[in-house]
Coordinates of C-alpha atoms in Angstrom, one line a residue:
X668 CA 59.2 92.3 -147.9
X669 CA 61.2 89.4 -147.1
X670 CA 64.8 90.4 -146.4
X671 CA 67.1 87.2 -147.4
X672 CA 65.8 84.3 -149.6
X673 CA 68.2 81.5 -149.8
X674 CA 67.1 79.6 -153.0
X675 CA 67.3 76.4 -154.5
X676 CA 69.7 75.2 -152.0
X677 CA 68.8 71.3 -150.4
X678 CA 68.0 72.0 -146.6
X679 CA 69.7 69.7 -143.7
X680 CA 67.4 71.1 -140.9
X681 CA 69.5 69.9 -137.9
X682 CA 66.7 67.5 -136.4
X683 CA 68.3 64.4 -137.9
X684 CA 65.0 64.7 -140.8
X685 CA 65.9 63.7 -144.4
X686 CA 67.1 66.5 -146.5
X687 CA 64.5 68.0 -149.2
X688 CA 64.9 70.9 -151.7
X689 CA 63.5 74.2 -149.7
X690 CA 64.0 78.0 -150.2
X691 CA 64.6 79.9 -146.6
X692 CA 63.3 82.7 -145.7
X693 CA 64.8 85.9 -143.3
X694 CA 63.5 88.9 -141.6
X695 CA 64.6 91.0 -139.1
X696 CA 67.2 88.0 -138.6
X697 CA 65.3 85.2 -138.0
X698 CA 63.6 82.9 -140.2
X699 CA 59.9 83.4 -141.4
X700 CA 59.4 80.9 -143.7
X701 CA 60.3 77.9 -145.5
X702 CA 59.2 76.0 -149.6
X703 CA 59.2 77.6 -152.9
X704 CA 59.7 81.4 -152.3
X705 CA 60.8 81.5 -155.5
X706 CA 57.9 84.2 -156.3
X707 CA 58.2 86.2 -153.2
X708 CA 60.4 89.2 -153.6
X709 CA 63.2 90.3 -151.1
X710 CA 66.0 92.6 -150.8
X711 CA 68.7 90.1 -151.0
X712 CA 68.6 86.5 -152.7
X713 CA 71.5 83.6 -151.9
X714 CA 71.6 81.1 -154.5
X715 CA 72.0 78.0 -153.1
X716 CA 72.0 75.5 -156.3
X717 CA 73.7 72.0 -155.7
X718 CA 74.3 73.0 -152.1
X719 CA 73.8 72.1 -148.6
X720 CA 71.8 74.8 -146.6
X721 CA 72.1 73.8 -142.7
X722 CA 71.8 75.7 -139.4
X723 CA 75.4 77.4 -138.3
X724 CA 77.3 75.1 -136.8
X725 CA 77.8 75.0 -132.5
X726 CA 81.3 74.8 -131.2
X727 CA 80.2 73.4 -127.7
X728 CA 83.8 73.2 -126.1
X729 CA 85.6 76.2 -126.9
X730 CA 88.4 78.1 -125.2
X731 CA 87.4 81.5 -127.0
X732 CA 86.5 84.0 -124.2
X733 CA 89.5 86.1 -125.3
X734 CA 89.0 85.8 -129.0
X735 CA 85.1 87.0 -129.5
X736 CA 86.7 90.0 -127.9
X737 CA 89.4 90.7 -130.5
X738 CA 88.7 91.0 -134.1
X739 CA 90.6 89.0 -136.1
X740 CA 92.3 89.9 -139.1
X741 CA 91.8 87.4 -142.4
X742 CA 89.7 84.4 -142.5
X743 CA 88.4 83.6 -138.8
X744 CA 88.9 80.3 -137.5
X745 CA 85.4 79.5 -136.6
X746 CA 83.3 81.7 -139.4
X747 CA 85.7 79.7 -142.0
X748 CA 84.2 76.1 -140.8
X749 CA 80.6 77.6 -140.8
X750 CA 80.7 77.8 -136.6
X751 CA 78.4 80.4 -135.7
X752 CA 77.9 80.0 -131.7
X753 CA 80.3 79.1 -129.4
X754 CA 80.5 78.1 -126.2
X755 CA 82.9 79.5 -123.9
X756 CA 84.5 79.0 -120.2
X757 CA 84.8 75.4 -120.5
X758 CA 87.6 73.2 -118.6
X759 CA 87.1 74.9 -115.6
X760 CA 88.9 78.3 -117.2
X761 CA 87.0 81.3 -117.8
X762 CA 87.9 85.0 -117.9
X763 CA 85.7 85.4 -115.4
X764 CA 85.6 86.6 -112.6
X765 CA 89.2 87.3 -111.5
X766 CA 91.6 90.2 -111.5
X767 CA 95.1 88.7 -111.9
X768 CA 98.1 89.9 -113.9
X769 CA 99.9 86.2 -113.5
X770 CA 97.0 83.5 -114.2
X771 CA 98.2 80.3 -113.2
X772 CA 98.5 77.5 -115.9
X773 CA 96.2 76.2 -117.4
X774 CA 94.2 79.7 -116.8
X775 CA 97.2 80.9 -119.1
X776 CA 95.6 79.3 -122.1
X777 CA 93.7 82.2 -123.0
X778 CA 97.0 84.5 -122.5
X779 CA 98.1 86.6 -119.2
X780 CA 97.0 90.6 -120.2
X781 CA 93.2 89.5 -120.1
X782 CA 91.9 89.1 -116.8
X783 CA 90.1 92.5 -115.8
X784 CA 86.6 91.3 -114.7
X785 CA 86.0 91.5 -111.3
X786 CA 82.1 90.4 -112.0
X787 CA 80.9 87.8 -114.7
X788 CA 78.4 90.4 -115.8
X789 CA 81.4 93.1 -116.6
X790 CA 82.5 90.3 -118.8
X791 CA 78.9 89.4 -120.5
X792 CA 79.2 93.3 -121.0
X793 CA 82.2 93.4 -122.9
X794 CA 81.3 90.5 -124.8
X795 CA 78.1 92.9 -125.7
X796 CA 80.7 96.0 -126.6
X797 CA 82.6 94.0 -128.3
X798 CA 80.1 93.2 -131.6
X799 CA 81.7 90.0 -131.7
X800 CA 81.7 88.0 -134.9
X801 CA 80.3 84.8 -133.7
X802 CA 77.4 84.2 -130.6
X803 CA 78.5 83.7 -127.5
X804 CA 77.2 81.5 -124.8
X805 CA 79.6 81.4 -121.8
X806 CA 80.5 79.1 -118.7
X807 CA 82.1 79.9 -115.4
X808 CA 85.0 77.9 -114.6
X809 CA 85.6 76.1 -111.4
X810 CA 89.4 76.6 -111.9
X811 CA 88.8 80.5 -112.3
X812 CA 86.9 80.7 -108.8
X813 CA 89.0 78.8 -107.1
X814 CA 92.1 80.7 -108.1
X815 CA 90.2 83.5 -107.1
X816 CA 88.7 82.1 -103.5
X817 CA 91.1 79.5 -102.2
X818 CA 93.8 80.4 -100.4
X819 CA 95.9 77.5 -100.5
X820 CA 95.4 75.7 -104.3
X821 CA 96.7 72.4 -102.7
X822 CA 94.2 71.6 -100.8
X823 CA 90.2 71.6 -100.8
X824 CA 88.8 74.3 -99.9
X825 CA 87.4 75.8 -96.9
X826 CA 83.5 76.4 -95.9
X827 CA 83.7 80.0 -96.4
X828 CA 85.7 79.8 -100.0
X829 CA 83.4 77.1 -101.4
X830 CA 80.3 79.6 -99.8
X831 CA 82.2 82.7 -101.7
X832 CA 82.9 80.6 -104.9
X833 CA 79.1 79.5 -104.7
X834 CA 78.3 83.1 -104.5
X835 CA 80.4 84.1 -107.3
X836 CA 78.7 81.6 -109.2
X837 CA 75.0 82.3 -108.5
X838 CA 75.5 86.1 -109.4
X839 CA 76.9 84.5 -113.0
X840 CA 73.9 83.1 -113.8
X841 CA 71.6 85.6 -112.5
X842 CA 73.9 87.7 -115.7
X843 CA 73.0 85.0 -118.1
X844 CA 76.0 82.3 -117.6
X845 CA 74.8 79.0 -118.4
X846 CA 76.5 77.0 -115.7
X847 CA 79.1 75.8 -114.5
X848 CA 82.5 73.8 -116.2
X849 CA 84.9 71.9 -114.8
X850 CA 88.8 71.1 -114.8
X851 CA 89.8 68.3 -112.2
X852 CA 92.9 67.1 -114.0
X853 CA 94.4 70.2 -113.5
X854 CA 96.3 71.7 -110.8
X855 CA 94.6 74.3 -109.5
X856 CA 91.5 72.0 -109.2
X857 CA 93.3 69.1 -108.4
X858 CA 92.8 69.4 -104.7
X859 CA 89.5 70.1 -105.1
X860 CA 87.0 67.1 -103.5
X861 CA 83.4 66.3 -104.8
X862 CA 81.7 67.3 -102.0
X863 CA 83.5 71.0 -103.1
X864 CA 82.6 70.9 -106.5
X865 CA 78.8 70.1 -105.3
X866 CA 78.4 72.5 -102.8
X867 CA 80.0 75.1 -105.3
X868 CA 77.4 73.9 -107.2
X869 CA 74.6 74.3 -105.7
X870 CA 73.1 77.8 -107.0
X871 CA 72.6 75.4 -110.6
X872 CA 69.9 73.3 -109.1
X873 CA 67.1 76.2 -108.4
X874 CA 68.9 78.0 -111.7
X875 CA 68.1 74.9 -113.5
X876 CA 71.9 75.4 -114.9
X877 CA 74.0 73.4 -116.4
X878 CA 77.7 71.9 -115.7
X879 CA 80.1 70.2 -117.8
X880 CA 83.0 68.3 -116.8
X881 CA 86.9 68.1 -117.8
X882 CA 87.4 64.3 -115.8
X883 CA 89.7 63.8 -113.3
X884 CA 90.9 61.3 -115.1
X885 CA 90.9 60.0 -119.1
X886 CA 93.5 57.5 -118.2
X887 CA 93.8 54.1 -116.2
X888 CA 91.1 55.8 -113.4
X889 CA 88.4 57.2 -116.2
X890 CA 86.3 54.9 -114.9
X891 CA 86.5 56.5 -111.3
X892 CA 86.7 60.0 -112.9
X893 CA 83.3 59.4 -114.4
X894 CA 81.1 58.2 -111.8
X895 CA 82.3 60.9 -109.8
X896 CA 80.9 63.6 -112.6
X897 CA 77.7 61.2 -112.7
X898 CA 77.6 62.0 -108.8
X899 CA 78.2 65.3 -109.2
X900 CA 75.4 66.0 -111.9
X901 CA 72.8 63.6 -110.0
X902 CA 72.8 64.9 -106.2
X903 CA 72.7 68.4 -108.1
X904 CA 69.4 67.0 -110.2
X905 CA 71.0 69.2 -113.5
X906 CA 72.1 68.3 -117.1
X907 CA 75.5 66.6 -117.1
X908 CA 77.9 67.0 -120.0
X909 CA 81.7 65.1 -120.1
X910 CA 84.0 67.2 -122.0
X911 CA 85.8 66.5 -125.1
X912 CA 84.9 62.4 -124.0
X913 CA 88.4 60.5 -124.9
X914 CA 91.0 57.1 -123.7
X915 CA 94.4 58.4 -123.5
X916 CA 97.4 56.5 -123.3
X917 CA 98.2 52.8 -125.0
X918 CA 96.5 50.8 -122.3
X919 CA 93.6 52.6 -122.3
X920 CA 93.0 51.9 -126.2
X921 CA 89.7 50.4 -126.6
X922 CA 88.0 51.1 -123.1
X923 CA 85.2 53.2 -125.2
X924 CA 82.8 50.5 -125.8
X925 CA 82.6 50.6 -121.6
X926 CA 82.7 54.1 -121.0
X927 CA 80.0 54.3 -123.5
X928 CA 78.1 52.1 -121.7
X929 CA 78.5 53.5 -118.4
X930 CA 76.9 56.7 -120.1
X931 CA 74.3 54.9 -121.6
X932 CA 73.3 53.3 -118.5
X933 CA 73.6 56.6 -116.5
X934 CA 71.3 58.0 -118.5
X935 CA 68.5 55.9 -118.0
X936 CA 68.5 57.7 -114.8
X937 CA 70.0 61.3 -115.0
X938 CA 70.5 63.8 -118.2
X939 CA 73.5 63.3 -119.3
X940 CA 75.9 63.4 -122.3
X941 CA 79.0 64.4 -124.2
X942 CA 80.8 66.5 -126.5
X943 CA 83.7 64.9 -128.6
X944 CA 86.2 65.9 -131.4
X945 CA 87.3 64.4 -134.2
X946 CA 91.3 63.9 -133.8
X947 CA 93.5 60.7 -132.2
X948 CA 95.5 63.8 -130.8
X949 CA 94.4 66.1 -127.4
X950 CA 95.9 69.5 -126.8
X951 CA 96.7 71.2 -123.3
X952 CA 99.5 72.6 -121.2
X953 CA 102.6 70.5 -121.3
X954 CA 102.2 68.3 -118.7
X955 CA 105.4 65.8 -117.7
X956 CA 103.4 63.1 -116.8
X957 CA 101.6 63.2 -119.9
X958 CA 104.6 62.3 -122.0
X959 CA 104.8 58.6 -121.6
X960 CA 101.3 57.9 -122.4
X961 CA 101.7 59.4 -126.1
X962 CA 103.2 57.8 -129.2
X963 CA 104.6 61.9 -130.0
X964 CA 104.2 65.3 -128.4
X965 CA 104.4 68.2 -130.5
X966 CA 105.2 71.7 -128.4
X967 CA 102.8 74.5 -128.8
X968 CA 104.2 77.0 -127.2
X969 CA 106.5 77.3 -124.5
X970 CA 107.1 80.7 -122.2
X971 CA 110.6 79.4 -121.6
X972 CA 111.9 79.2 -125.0
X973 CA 109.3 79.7 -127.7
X974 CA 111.6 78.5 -130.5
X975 CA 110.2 75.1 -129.6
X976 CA 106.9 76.2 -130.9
X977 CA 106.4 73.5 -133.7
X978 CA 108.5 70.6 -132.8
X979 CA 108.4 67.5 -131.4
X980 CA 109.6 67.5 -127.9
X981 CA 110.9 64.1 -128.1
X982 CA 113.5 65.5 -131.0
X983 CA 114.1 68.3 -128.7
X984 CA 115.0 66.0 -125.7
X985 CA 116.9 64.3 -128.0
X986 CA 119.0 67.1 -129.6
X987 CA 119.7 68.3 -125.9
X988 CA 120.4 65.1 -124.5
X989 CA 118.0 64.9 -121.3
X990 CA 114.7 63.0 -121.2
X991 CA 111.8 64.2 -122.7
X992 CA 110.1 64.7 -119.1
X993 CA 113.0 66.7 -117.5
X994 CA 113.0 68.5 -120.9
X995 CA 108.5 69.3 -120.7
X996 CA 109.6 70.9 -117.0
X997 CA 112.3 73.2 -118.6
X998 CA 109.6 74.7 -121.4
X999 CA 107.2 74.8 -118.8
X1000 CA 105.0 77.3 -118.7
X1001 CA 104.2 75.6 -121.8
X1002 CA 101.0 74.0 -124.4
X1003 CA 101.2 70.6 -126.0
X1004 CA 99.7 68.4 -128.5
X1005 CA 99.5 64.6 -126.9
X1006 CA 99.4 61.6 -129.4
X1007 CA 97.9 59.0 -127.1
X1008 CA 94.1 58.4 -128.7
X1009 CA 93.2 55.5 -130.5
X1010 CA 91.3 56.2 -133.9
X1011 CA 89.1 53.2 -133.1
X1012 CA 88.1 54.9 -129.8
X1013 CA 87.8 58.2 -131.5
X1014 CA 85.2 56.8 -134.4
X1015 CA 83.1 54.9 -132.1
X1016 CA 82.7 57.5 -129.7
X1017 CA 82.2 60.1 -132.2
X1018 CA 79.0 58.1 -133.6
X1019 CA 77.7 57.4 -130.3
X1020 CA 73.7 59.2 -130.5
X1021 CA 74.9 61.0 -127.5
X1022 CA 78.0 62.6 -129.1
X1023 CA 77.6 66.3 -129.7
X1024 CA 80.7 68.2 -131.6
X1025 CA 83.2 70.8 -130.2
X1026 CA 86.5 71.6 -131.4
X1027 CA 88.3 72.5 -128.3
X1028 CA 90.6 74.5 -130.2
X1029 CA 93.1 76.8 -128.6
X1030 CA 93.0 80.5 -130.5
X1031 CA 96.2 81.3 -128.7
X1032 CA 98.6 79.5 -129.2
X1033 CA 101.9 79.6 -131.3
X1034 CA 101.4 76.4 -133.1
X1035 CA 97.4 75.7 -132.4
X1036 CA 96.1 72.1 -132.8
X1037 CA 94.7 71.9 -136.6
X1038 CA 91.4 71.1 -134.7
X1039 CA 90.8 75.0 -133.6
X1040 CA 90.8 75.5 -137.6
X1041 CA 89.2 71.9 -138.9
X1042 CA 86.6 69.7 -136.6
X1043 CA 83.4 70.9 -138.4
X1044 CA 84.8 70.2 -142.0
X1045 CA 86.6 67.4 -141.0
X1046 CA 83.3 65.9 -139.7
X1047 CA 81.3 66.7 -142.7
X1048 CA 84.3 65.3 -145.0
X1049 CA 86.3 62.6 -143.4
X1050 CA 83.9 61.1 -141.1
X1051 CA 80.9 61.0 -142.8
X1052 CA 81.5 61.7 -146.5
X1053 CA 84.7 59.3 -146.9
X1054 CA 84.6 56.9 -144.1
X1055 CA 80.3 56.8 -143.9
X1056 CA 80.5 56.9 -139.9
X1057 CA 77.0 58.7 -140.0
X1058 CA 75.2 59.9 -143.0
X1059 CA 75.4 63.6 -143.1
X1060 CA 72.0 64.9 -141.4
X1061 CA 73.3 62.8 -138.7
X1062 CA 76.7 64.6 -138.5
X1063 CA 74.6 68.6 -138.7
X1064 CA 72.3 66.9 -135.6
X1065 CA 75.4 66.4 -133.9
X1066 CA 76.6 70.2 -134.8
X1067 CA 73.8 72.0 -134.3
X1068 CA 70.0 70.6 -133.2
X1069 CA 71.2 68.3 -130.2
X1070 CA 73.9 71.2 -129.0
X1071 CA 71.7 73.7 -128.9
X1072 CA 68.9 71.3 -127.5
X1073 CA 71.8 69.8 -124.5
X1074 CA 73.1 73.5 -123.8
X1075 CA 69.7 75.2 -123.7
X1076 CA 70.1 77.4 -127.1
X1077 CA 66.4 78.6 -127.4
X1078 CA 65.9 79.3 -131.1
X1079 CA 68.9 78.3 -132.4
X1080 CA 70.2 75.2 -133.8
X1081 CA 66.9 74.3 -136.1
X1082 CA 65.9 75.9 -139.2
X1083 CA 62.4 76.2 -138.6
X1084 CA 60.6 79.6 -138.1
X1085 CA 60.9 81.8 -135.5
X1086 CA 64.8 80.4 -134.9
X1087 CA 67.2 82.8 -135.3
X1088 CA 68.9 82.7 -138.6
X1089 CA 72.1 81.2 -138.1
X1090 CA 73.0 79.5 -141.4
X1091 CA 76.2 77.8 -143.6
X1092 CA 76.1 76.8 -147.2
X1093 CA 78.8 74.2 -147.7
X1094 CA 79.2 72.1 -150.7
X1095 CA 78.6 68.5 -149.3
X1096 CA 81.0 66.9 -151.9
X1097 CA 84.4 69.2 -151.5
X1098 CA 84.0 69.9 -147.7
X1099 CA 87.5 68.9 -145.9
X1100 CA 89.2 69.9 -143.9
X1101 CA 93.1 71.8 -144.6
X1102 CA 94.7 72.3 -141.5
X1103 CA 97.2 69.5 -140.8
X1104 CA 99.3 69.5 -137.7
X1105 CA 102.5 70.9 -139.6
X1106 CA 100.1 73.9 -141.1
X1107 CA 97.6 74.0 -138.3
X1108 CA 95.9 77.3 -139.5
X1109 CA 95.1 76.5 -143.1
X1110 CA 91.2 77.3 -143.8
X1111 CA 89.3 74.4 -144.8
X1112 CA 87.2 74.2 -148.5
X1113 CA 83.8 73.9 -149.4
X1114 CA 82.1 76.8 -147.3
X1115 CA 80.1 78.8 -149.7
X1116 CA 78.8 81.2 -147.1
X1117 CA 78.0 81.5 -143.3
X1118 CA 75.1 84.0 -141.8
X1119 CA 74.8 84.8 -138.3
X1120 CA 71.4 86.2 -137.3
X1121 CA 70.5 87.2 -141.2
X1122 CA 73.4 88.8 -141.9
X1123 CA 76.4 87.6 -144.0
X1124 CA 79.1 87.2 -142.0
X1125 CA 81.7 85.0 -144.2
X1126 CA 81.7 84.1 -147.8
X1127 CA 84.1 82.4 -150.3
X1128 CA 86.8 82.8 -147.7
X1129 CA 86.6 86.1 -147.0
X1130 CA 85.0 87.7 -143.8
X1131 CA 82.2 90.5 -144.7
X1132 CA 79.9 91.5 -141.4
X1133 CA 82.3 90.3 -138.6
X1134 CA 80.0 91.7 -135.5
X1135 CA 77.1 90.2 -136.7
X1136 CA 77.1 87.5 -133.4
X1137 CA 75.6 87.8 -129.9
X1138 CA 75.8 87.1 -126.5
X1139 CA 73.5 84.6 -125.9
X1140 CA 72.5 84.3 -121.8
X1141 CA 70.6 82.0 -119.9
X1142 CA 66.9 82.4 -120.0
X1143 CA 65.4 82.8 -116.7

């Protein structure tokens, strides 16, 4: 007997294909078959009348390696958008492996009472204890080995810390880490040369890994910044994918239509691509030299004085009568939101074929980013429903076929049969996001219900199976 039918319900099957009316079928949570089931019996049927039925959504750049291992109380902030996968350890930062009671920033992004794992595969293992609510496929972070390796974070490193960091990578993806991520911009890779971040790579070439890259630069040198991660991805012969692909800062407004290109004439000789997010607002640590680049800066959080969680630090500076960069140094350690992206940048990019979706959201902070609670919906509503950027099997290819096809997702990402059955139900009409940047944790409307592997994990805004997820690791 069949043990979910999801009836009546117009399918989007994440390929890019037309939609058509189609019944889905689940056993043993995957999905057996697909047409008119309507005579079939089963233990459980979903009606899916004048709905959408699509494959769960992917969050390719995440920053939720401490979250899957928490439960979270009230509506999640990826179940609620219909995210069922996530990919974690991007930006250079993951949890693993390294031991430290005082993570330097940005490593404090995913807080500072976290990092226990000595071993990658202690913190696949956890992940596994954990039942987490969503799937899991997780990154090792460039920034995390070299904070555990490098002596000196000022300078590059030494043969023997890029041979340990190597090491420590290799033995990640013999535990089922899919590659490796990136942060240049930030300080404790800052120092770091190519020729580093190559030979730390090189355990991804016979792994047939992957690695994605946080640019040196999205500023005045992006250019620069990304033939350096074309470099990087071509002498190591592996997939490349540029994080969260953006222009910041007033001068740079524009630049998109030749970045674009540069990819698109990359890859008519390497694999490469991009994830995106659909805001004209970034979100990081609170950076000084960020400041004058952005039109407003909202404080996140701040170590120093978390009242300023919420405001704008410009206000602040103003209030307290210093400059808004002496003032970013005196919250510091501290998170952000930068106003310095161009909406005409952020559309084109966003339509680009090569475009895939993450949310980049940060699950710890005070005062998140609204895009931790809203890129999916926001996608589905503002981008293709109101404005018509893509039509909308074009904005689930960008969500779920293409990311799990770019990450290596065997099984996943498709509704077809024999893929797992990660599934939302969203009314294509009322989709939107709610979370604003005033009320960034607002839940967004029109997800009907979300299923991870067969079972229902989220419906009509309330969580019901929240460890239905897995940790997905690399095939070998």
């Amino acid at each position: 007997m069949i043990d979910l039918i999801i009836e009546n319900g117009t399918l989007i099957d994440g390929t890019g294909a037309p939609r058509r009316i189609c019944d889905v079928g689940v056993v043993n949570g995957r999905i057996a078959m697909l047409g008119d089931l309507g005579g079939l019996p089963a233990h459980q049927r979903f009606n899916a009348s004048a709905r959408i039925v699509a494959p769960g959504f992917i969050d390719v750049h995440t920053h939720d390696d401490r979250l899957l291992l928490n439960r979270v109380e009230g509506p999640h902030p990826k179940l609620s958008q219909g995210v069922t996968t996530v990919v974690t350890g991007n930006c250079g930062i993951s949890l693993a492996p390294l031991v430290t009671a005082r993570p330097p920033s940005p490593l404090d992004l995913l807080g500072d009472d976290a990092w226990h794992f000595a071993r990658f595969a202690d913190y696949l293992d956890a992940l596994d204890a954990s039942r987490p609510a969503l799937n899991a496929a997780c990154l090792v972070g460039h920034s995390t080995l070299r904070v555990r390796h490098v002596a000196n974070l000022e300078r590059p490193a030494t043969s023997d810390e890029t041979s340990r960091m190597a090491h420590d990578l290799d033995d990640a993806l013999t535990a089922g880490a899919l590659g490796l991520s990136t942060g240049l911009y930030y300080p404790p890779a800052r120092a770091a040369s190519t020729r580093e971040v190559i030979e730390v790579g090189r355990p991804l070439s016979a792994a047939r890994g992957i690695v994605t890259m946080h640019l040196r630069d999205e500023a005045d040198a992006i250019d620069e910044a990304l033939r350096e991660a074309l470099q990087i991805g071509r002498e190591l012969a592996i997939d490349t994918i540029v994080s969260h692909h953006k222009l910041v800062g007033r001068s740079n407004h524009g630049r998109s239509a030749a970045t674009l290109a540069m990819f698109e004439d990359a890859a008519q000789h390497q694999s490469v691509c991009f994830d995106c997010y659909p805001y004209n607002a970034s979100s990081t640590m609170l950076l000084p030299a960020r400041v004058k680049q952005s039109d407003e800066v909202l404080v996140t959080w701040s170590k120093a004085d978390p009242s300023a969680a919420g405001h704008s630090l410009f206000r602040l500076a103003e209030e307290r009568d210093v400059s808004p960069e002496v003032l970013a140094r005196r919250l510091a350690p501290a998170g952000a939101v930068y106003f310095a992206m161009s909406e005409e940048d952020v559309g084109r990019i966003l339509a680009h074929p090569m475009s895939m979706v993450g949310s980049d959201g940060l699950a710890h902070d005070v005062q998140p980013h609204p895009r931790l609670w809203g890129t999916f919906p926001r996608v589905l509503g503002h981008y293709a429903r109101e404005r018509q950027l893509f039509s909308l099997e074009t904005a689930v290819h960008k969500m779920t076929g293409l990311s799990a096809r770019r990450f290596g997702l065997h099984k996943r990402g498709v509704i077809t049969p024999g893929h797992c059955a990660d599934i939302v139900v969203f009314d294509e009409h009322h989709i939107a996001d709610r979370a604003t940047f005033t009320h960034p944790t607002l839940a967004c409307a029109g997800i009907d219900a979300v299923f991870v592997n067969g079972r229902l994990a989220y419906r009509d805004g309330e969580p019901h199976d929240v460890h239905a997820g897995q940790v997905i690791r690399r095939a070998h």
